[in-house]
XYZ file of C-alpha atoms in Angstrom:
521
model
C 57.093 -66.364 -29.249
C 53.376 -65.612 -29.372
C 54.134 -62.779 -31.710
C 56.259 -64.964 -33.896
C 53.576 -67.546 -34.273
C 50.954 -64.776 -35.088
C 53.364 -63.235 -37.654
C 53.792 -66.646 -39.309
C 50.025 -67.154 -39.533
C 49.662 -63.679 -41.091
C 52.488 -64.352 -43.577
C 51.034 -67.603 -44.649
C 47.649 -66.009 -45.225
C 49.141 -63.124 -47.241
C 51.193 -65.510 -49.330
C 48.069 -67.409 -50.266
C 46.706 -64.246 -51.845
C 49.786 -64.058 -54.067
C 49.458 -67.733 -54.949
C 45.795 -67.954 -55.929
C 43.459 -65.277 -57.425
C 40.469 -67.320 -56.377
C 41.658 -67.118 -52.726
C 41.744 -63.463 -52.869
C 38.363 -63.334 -54.481
C 36.935 -65.631 -51.998
C 38.490 -63.704 -49.155
C 36.929 -60.467 -50.331
C 33.504 -62.184 -50.582
C 33.840 -63.787 -47.217
C 34.880 -60.504 -45.750
C 31.894 -58.671 -47.115
C 29.505 -61.364 -45.922
C 31.199 -61.220 -42.440
C 30.801 -57.417 -42.263
C 27.141 -57.844 -43.149
C 26.632 -60.271 -40.318
C 28.607 -58.032 -37.861
C 26.352 -55.162 -38.913
C 23.223 -57.168 -38.416
C 24.475 -58.169 -34.886
C 25.412 -54.553 -34.125
C 22.100 -53.263 -35.119
C 20.245 -55.966 -33.257
C 22.377 -55.342 -30.149
C 21.495 -51.596 -30.213
C 17.873 -52.538 -30.751
C 18.038 -54.746 -27.528
C 19.066 -51.741 -25.510
C 15.499 -50.326 -25.897
C 13.678 -53.471 -24.675
C 13.257 -55.021 -21.308
C 16.499 -56.049 -19.588
C 15.427 -59.608 -19.106
C 14.590 -60.072 -22.796
C 17.838 -58.561 -23.975
C 19.757 -60.794 -21.585
C 17.946 -63.918 -22.672
C 18.516 -63.231 -26.460
C 22.243 -62.536 -25.954
C 22.683 -65.719 -23.791
C 21.008 -67.984 -26.243
C 22.680 -66.450 -29.311
C 26.032 -66.449 -27.725
C 25.684 -70.077 -26.666
C 24.827 -71.070 -30.281
C 27.955 -69.432 -31.365
C 30.161 -71.158 -28.859
C 28.663 -74.454 -29.720
C 29.210 -73.787 -33.352
C 33.107 -73.095 -32.662
C 33.206 -76.370 -30.588
C 31.586 -78.499 -33.362
C 33.922 -77.007 -36.060
C 36.702 -79.529 -35.425
C 34.497 -82.435 -36.467
C 33.779 -80.539 -39.752
C 37.194 -79.075 -40.483
C 39.723 -81.690 -39.249
C 42.730 -81.133 -41.477
C 41.366 -77.809 -42.850
C 44.115 -75.580 -41.373
C 47.309 -77.462 -41.504
C 49.264 -74.309 -40.756
C 48.217 -74.590 -37.174
C 48.992 -78.241 -36.835
C 51.033 -78.633 -33.543
C 53.250 -81.270 -35.025
C 54.799 -78.578 -37.170
C 56.449 -77.345 -34.034
C 57.877 -80.611 -32.787
C 61.389 -79.822 -33.775
C 61.373 -76.448 -31.985
C 61.961 -75.997 -28.299
C 58.938 -73.757 -27.711
C 57.513 -73.703 -24.120
C 54.034 -75.275 -24.260
C 52.426 -72.236 -22.525
C 53.711 -69.977 -25.234
C 52.708 -72.471 -27.929
C 49.211 -72.771 -26.559
C 48.786 -69.048 -26.353
C 50.181 -68.498 -29.812
C 47.948 -71.156 -31.444
C 44.843 -69.805 -29.692
C 45.574 -66.277 -31.007
C 46.534 -67.370 -34.457
C 43.455 -69.486 -34.656
C 41.379 -66.285 -34.599
C 43.273 -64.914 -37.542
C 41.006 -64.970 -40.569
C 37.499 -63.993 -41.453
C 35.583 -66.263 -39.010
C 37.739 -65.261 -36.057
C 37.649 -61.614 -36.854
C 33.896 -61.676 -37.386
C 33.448 -63.458 -34.154
C 35.479 -60.886 -32.224
C 33.746 -57.929 -33.766
C 30.214 -59.435 -33.318
C 31.057 -60.462 -29.635
C 32.155 -56.896 -28.762
C 29.117 -55.489 -30.602
C 26.811 -57.324 -28.228
C 28.057 -55.217 -25.350
C 26.350 -52.169 -26.937
C 23.076 -53.607 -25.721
C 24.092 -52.129 -22.358
C 25.496 -48.748 -23.555
C 23.122 -46.928 -21.236
C 24.657 -48.622 -18.172
C 28.407 -47.899 -18.124
C 29.209 -50.595 -15.445
C 27.085 -53.196 -17.321
C 28.841 -52.177 -20.615
C 32.177 -52.958 -18.974
C 30.827 -56.242 -17.736
C 29.599 -57.113 -21.178
C 32.978 -56.335 -22.749
C 34.538 -58.656 -20.279
C 31.990 -61.319 -21.004
C 32.508 -60.901 -24.741
C 36.359 -61.428 -24.322
C 35.567 -64.543 -22.157
C 33.133 -65.738 -24.790
C 35.667 -65.311 -27.540
C 38.237 -67.079 -25.453
C 35.689 -69.906 -24.939
C 35.219 -70.194 -28.761
C 39.030 -70.136 -29.442
C 40.325 -72.316 -26.659
C 37.429 -74.760 -26.786
C 37.660 -75.347 -30.447
C 41.429 -76.051 -30.329
C 41.110 -78.091 -27.035
C 38.478 -80.327 -28.681
C 40.409 -80.618 -31.893
C 43.525 -81.752 -29.928
C 41.549 -84.168 -27.837
C 39.859 -85.927 -30.759
C 42.954 -85.696 -33.029
C 44.116 -89.274 -32.226
C 40.682 -90.546 -33.146
C 40.303 -88.428 -36.228
C 43.478 -90.000 -37.649
C 41.471 -93.141 -38.167
C 39.560 -93.105 -41.369
C 36.409 -94.953 -40.159
C 36.108 -92.615 -37.129
C 36.204 -89.598 -39.421
C 33.515 -91.129 -41.592
C 31.257 -91.993 -38.597
C 31.798 -88.520 -37.039
C 30.931 -86.852 -40.389
C 27.712 -88.795 -40.546
C 26.944 -87.916 -36.984
C 27.375 -84.271 -37.849
C 25.684 -84.378 -41.278
C 22.524 -86.065 -39.960
C 21.687 -83.359 -37.453
C 22.431 -80.699 -39.946
C 20.001 -82.270 -42.369
C 17.351 -82.570 -39.753
C 18.015 -79.205 -38.146
C 15.643 -77.014 -40.126
C 12.599 -79.343 -40.078
C 13.108 -80.371 -36.428
C 13.652 -76.761 -35.353
C 10.606 -75.621 -37.163
C 8.532 -78.353 -35.559
C 10.031 -77.758 -32.220
C 9.339 -74.096 -32.220
C 5.930 -74.702 -33.440
C 5.128 -76.900 -30.494
C 6.864 -74.758 -27.960
C 4.508 -71.894 -28.573
C 5.237 -68.203 -27.595
C 8.975 -67.594 -27.193
C 8.187 -65.495 -24.123
C 7.217 -68.686 -22.362
C 10.300 -70.800 -23.106
C 13.150 -68.366 -23.927
C 13.725 -67.170 -20.263
C 13.860 -70.846 -19.122
C 16.364 -71.850 -21.887
C 18.474 -68.789 -21.203
C 18.525 -69.413 -17.402
C 19.747 -72.910 -17.978
C 22.411 -71.919 -20.548
C 23.603 -68.932 -18.370
C 25.081 -71.537 -15.865
C 27.011 -73.437 -18.535
C 30.271 -72.587 -20.123
C 28.317 -71.702 -23.440
C 26.092 -68.998 -22.072
C 27.723 -67.804 -18.881
C 29.910 -65.079 -20.398
C 27.045 -63.553 -22.305
C 25.038 -63.154 -19.193
C 27.375 -60.902 -17.255
C 26.185 -57.543 -18.805
C 22.532 -58.387 -18.061
C 23.292 -59.495 -14.506
C 25.128 -56.336 -13.738
C 22.390 -54.082 -15.341
C 19.819 -55.844 -13.053
C 21.972 -55.398 -10.157
C 22.432 -59.102 -9.480
C 26.046 -58.900 -8.472
C 26.048 -62.321 -6.851
C 24.838 -64.035 -10.017
C 27.330 -62.035 -12.031
C 30.179 -63.088 -9.786
C 29.184 -66.665 -9.928
C 28.800 -66.687 -13.723
C 32.172 -64.971 -14.031
C 33.629 -67.787 -12.009
C 31.975 -70.322 -14.196
C 33.388 -68.608 -17.369
C 36.941 -68.249 -15.968
C 37.044 -71.678 -14.555
C 35.801 -73.164 -17.926
C 38.453 -71.417 -19.915
C 41.195 -72.592 -17.376
C 39.949 -76.264 -17.606
C 39.910 -76.006 -21.382
C 43.505 -74.734 -21.344
C 44.529 -77.486 -19.104
C 42.918 -80.143 -21.282
C 44.477 -78.588 -24.378
C 47.922 -78.440 -22.727
C 47.656 -82.169 -21.769
C 46.500 -83.069 -25.297
C 49.258 -80.948 -26.940
C 51.877 -82.687 -24.809
C 50.602 -86.033 -25.980
C 50.612 -84.855 -29.597
C 54.047 -83.544 -29.463
C 55.742 -86.642 -28.038
C 53.699 -89.468 -29.670
C 53.814 -90.513 -33.337
C 50.436 -90.450 -35.075
C 48.384 -93.687 -35.238
C 46.558 -94.882 -38.308
C 44.177 -97.074 -36.344
C 43.578 -100.862 -37.050
C 44.423 -102.167 -40.555
C 41.642 -104.112 -42.248
C 42.623 -107.133 -44.258
C 40.701 -107.760 -47.380
C 40.257 -110.858 -49.611
C 40.293 -110.803 -53.358
C 40.266 -107.653 -55.573
C 36.813 -106.335 -54.699
C 35.131 -104.566 -57.532
C 37.866 -105.553 -59.949
C 36.653 -109.084 -59.583
C 33.037 -108.238 -60.338
C 33.301 -105.876 -63.360
C 34.611 -106.683 -66.790
C 38.288 -106.688 -67.528
C 38.090 -103.721 -69.874
C 39.469 -100.274 -69.557
C 36.154 -98.806 -68.793
C 35.550 -101.788 -66.366
C 38.746 -101.180 -64.583
C 38.139 -97.428 -64.202
C 34.651 -98.120 -62.917
C 36.067 -100.654 -60.430
C 38.658 -98.154 -59.147
C 35.883 -95.424 -58.885
C 33.618 -97.785 -56.931
C 36.520 -98.563 -54.638
C 36.834 -94.807 -54.041
C 33.079 -94.583 -53.232
C 33.416 -97.457 -50.729
C 36.557 -96.470 -48.917
C 37.554 -92.788 -49.703
C 36.160 -90.503 -47.035
C 35.981 -87.637 -49.534
C 33.111 -89.381 -51.386
C 31.383 -90.215 -48.137
C 29.442 -86.940 -48.098
C 27.654 -87.707 -51.361
C 26.116 -90.867 -49.903
C 26.019 -90.443 -46.119
C 22.927 -88.332 -46.298
C 20.892 -90.513 -48.555
C 19.147 -92.636 -45.864
C 17.925 -89.374 -44.273
C 16.582 -87.694 -47.353
C 12.970 -88.575 -46.651
C 13.000 -87.020 -43.120
C 12.521 -83.336 -43.968
C 9.754 -84.181 -46.378
C 7.916 -86.437 -43.950
C 8.322 -84.018 -41.141
C 6.918 -81.062 -43.178
C 4.234 -82.908 -45.095
C 3.547 -86.227 -43.404
C 2.873 -89.301 -45.592
C -0.626 -89.784 -46.904
C -1.182 -87.436 -49.839
C 2.185 -85.728 -49.484
C 3.103 -85.252 -53.115
C 6.346 -83.614 -52.255
C 7.671 -87.086 -51.556
C 7.655 -87.611 -55.314
C 10.459 -84.959 -55.596
C 12.972 -87.066 -53.602
C 14.007 -89.185 -56.533
C 14.676 -86.365 -58.994
C 16.676 -84.404 -56.389
C 18.847 -87.371 -55.440
C 19.382 -88.162 -59.189
C 20.821 -84.703 -59.695
C 23.056 -84.944 -56.588
C 24.472 -88.348 -57.549
C 24.774 -87.531 -61.149
C 26.775 -84.343 -60.315
C 28.880 -86.168 -57.800
C 31.434 -87.139 -60.448
C 31.877 -83.466 -61.521
C 35.268 -83.391 -59.737
C 36.474 -86.979 -60.387
C 39.653 -86.027 -62.181
C 40.560 -83.656 -59.330
C 39.904 -86.334 -56.764
C 42.164 -88.754 -58.645
C 45.079 -86.474 -57.821
C 48.335 -87.696 -59.250
C 46.894 -91.233 -59.884
C 45.624 -89.795 -63.191
C 49.117 -90.196 -64.452
C 48.173 -93.922 -65.134
C 45.570 -92.805 -67.688
C 48.091 -90.473 -69.535
C 51.052 -92.991 -69.627
C 48.943 -95.974 -70.582
C 47.046 -94.198 -73.323
C 43.579 -94.687 -71.908
C 41.091 -93.073 -74.331
C 39.098 -90.343 -72.906
C 35.772 -91.972 -73.829
C 36.795 -95.060 -71.894
C 37.587 -92.922 -68.898
C 34.264 -91.057 -69.116
C 32.247 -94.282 -69.526
C 34.034 -95.921 -66.594
C 33.144 -93.082 -64.238
C 29.645 -92.972 -65.501
C 29.181 -96.644 -64.931
C 30.446 -96.430 -61.380
C 28.083 -93.593 -60.556
C 25.226 -95.405 -62.224
C 25.774 -98.621 -60.160
C 25.079 -96.516 -57.143
C 22.630 -94.092 -58.423
C 20.143 -96.282 -60.315
C 18.946 -98.477 -57.434
C 18.937 -95.497 -55.095
C 16.752 -93.456 -57.424
C 14.509 -96.330 -58.201
C 14.059 -97.016 -54.478
C 13.161 -93.471 -53.672
C 10.765 -93.126 -56.653
C 8.786 -96.269 -55.672
C 9.023 -95.469 -51.916
C 7.725 -91.880 -52.531
C 4.766 -93.127 -54.533
C 4.017 -95.876 -51.988
C 4.223 -93.444 -49.051
C 2.133 -90.837 -50.694
C -0.306 -93.233 -52.359
C 0.269 -91.502 -55.776
C 0.994 -94.644 -57.790
C -0.524 -93.119 -60.960
C 2.416 -90.714 -60.996
C 5.147 -93.231 -60.506
C 5.953 -93.362 -64.333
C 6.347 -89.563 -64.473
C 8.707 -89.714 -61.449
C 10.809 -92.370 -62.969
C 11.027 -90.611 -66.409
C 12.048 -87.314 -64.826
C 14.423 -88.957 -62.286
C 16.398 -90.966 -64.756
C 16.289 -88.250 -67.303
C 17.862 -85.782 -64.807
C 20.323 -88.405 -63.737
C 21.557 -89.032 -67.328
C 21.750 -85.289 -68.081
C 23.718 -84.701 -64.742
C 26.069 -87.541 -65.759
C 26.572 -86.135 -69.222
C 27.146 -82.673 -67.999
C 29.496 -83.942 -65.287
C 31.595 -85.747 -67.856
C 32.327 -82.508 -69.572
C 32.601 -80.317 -66.439
C 35.107 -82.677 -64.601
C 37.433 -82.605 -67.714
C 36.993 -78.923 -68.401
C 36.858 -77.207 -65.036
C 39.423 -78.447 -62.543
C 39.870 -77.005 -59.068
C 41.823 -78.012 -56.006
C 40.128 -80.550 -53.733
C 40.864 -82.522 -50.653
C 44.017 -84.640 -50.910
C 43.600 -88.458 -50.674
C 43.127 -89.370 -47.018
C 41.685 -86.073 -45.899
C 38.082 -85.669 -44.722
C 35.225 -84.452 -46.814
C 35.014 -81.142 -45.142
C 38.725 -80.125 -45.574
C 39.290 -77.732 -48.439
C 42.529 -76.340 -49.814
C 43.001 -72.642 -49.349
C 41.728 -70.613 -52.285
C 39.494 -73.376 -53.693
C 36.195 -72.383 -52.229
C 35.301 -69.698 -54.936
C 36.556 -71.946 -57.756
C 34.261 -74.703 -56.504
C 31.386 -72.304 -56.184
C 31.786 -71.003 -59.762
C 32.212 -74.558 -61.184
C 29.217 -75.858 -59.363
C 26.994 -72.954 -60.276
C 27.874 -73.474 -63.959
C 27.090 -77.130 -63.599
C 23.866 -76.487 -61.910
C 22.730 -74.042 -64.545
C 23.726 -76.377 -67.291
C 21.770 -79.362 -65.884
C 18.806 -77.180 -65.018
C 18.674 -75.668 -68.591
C 19.156 -79.090 -70.298
C 16.533 -80.740 -67.998
C 14.015 -77.846 -68.291
C 11.696 -79.486 -70.859
C 11.539 -82.634 -68.842
C 11.020 -80.770 -65.523
C 8.233 -78.721 -67.171
C 6.479 -81.783 -68.407
C 7.003 -83.452 -64.931
C 5.488 -80.488 -63.206
C 2.378 -80.656 -65.421
C 2.101 -84.356 -64.885
C 2.221 -83.828 -60.991
C -0.363 -81.004 -61.177
C -2.809 -82.637 -63.545
C -2.176 -86.381 -63.424
C -2.846 -86.553 -67.153
C -1.500 -89.558 -69.022
C -0.414 -87.345 -71.917
C 1.825 -85.349 -69.499
C 3.200 -88.527 -68.027
C 4.118 -89.934 -71.451
C 5.691 -86.675 -72.443
C 7.750 -86.729 -69.214
C 8.991 -90.227 -69.887
C 9.754 -89.530 -73.655
C 11.529 -86.303 -72.963
C 13.383 -87.586 -69.799
C 14.692 -90.746 -71.422
C 15.153 -89.357 -74.911
C 17.050 -86.184 -73.934
C 18.889 -88.056 -71.149
C 20.214 -90.699 -73.405
C 21.236 -88.267 -76.106
C 22.882 -85.722 -73.749
C 24.698 -88.484 -71.813
C 26.265 -89.889 -75.025
C 27.128 -86.370 -76.210
C 28.593 -85.470 -72.789
C 30.681 -88.488 -72.646
C 32.094 -87.973 -76.056
C 32.764 -84.353 -75.575
C 34.383 -85.048 -72.227
C 36.517 -87.708 -73.712
C 37.691 -85.457 -76.462
C 38.793 -82.883 -73.733
C 40.650 -85.618 -71.848
C 42.408 -86.830 -75.026
C 43.391 -83.326 -76.022
C 44.475 -81.947 -72.637
C 45.443 -85.063 -70.819
C 49.097 -83.902 -70.027
C 47.834 -80.390 -69.099
C 45.280 -81.871 -66.822
C 47.988 -83.975 -65.086
C 50.285 -80.958 -64.833
C 47.508 -78.955 -63.164
C 46.554 -81.669 -60.795
C 50.199 -82.231 -59.810
C 50.529 -78.591 -58.948
C 48.036 -79.194 -56.141
C 49.495 -82.293 -54.853
């Protein structure tokens, strides 16, 4: 049965290549990147064989622990990402749970991330090539480390599955993950700077991790190489016991999943029609109200706004407050992000776009409605960040330049998005899915579309950004005035042009757009 599940997974992956050219291209690019990473790990592992045994062991333990933690955190980011391994698909088949658990664990490693993890883990054993017994122990540790990754990831996913079915929990969990990711680079930089020489803290961190499920497997080779057989046996016991406990937890969660129906969580009762009561009863107003409802309730939009309260943190950590002119860059950056956030609005509509086609909504009305919804969120946010950045840095004389550049970039991004969302469609998460779930084969298409959009917004905003850079560097009033004139003038013109051109595309290709979207439903 394990072989059957593995064969099913391989068949689904291969069929995906036939269905989507973008998936094939993305797979090739991901494979090349994975081979590069494996090559780096291989070279680093061989290099560690020529350094002190303690140092090699410490590096492998800390690095391996980071990989295991990454695999365990993955369920929070990718819930719903790989529906082919959803245990509920096997509810109607009398498959023994032991075979199902084993099959799902092995099939979970099929793909670029799993293959790269296996190869990189085995490569780490080459750090002990000069000690045959230690090499064997390291291979055993690598196998246990990979098992810890695969089983731990699936066990955690199965345990949190009932909670992840609740939309609010998914949104909160996403924020809990996004915030540390945003703060990771600045906090890690500051932490490493305060910790001093790695030779002082690395052994202590590695010693602690080596007694945890995250680091114990990666310590076996070093322990054997140093002749610490008692420690090696103890850490082998920790590793095996951890994998066994994870299997028990996964089996229990899988049993619950297979016999209990899914729960959608508590149902909230609302009053009135929300944004539809607040906006004008026009076609553009109705579309804006619907889009704002998406922004408020749809978890797919949560990623565009969840990080906003934490934007200042990296700037403050790196540069402080007083005299930190980098704080003036927050508003233009967020203006671009929020303006470009509607570049996939038609794809996010899914089959609901049929209402626009059947009722004859003009493309311009559709474009203005979406721009209005994004502007209701973006304008106060950009204004707050611009004023806050000037207040925190004490650079009040540059506030006008910041406002001119920020709103100019915002309008250019909105105009470009109005064209891009109608011209470049790609598969996105279905309604109800989390922000991190992506359909197979869409990654490369998303990358291409967003690269085109980024280049377009950058080129169209270039005159404003050049004037803004001069205003920040010199503080001259002429540069500030030029930034305001160029920002607002080009922004308004390009926004109107973008809305009209995007509306023409929607009017001309409405049925084709609906057909393309329906094919992804």
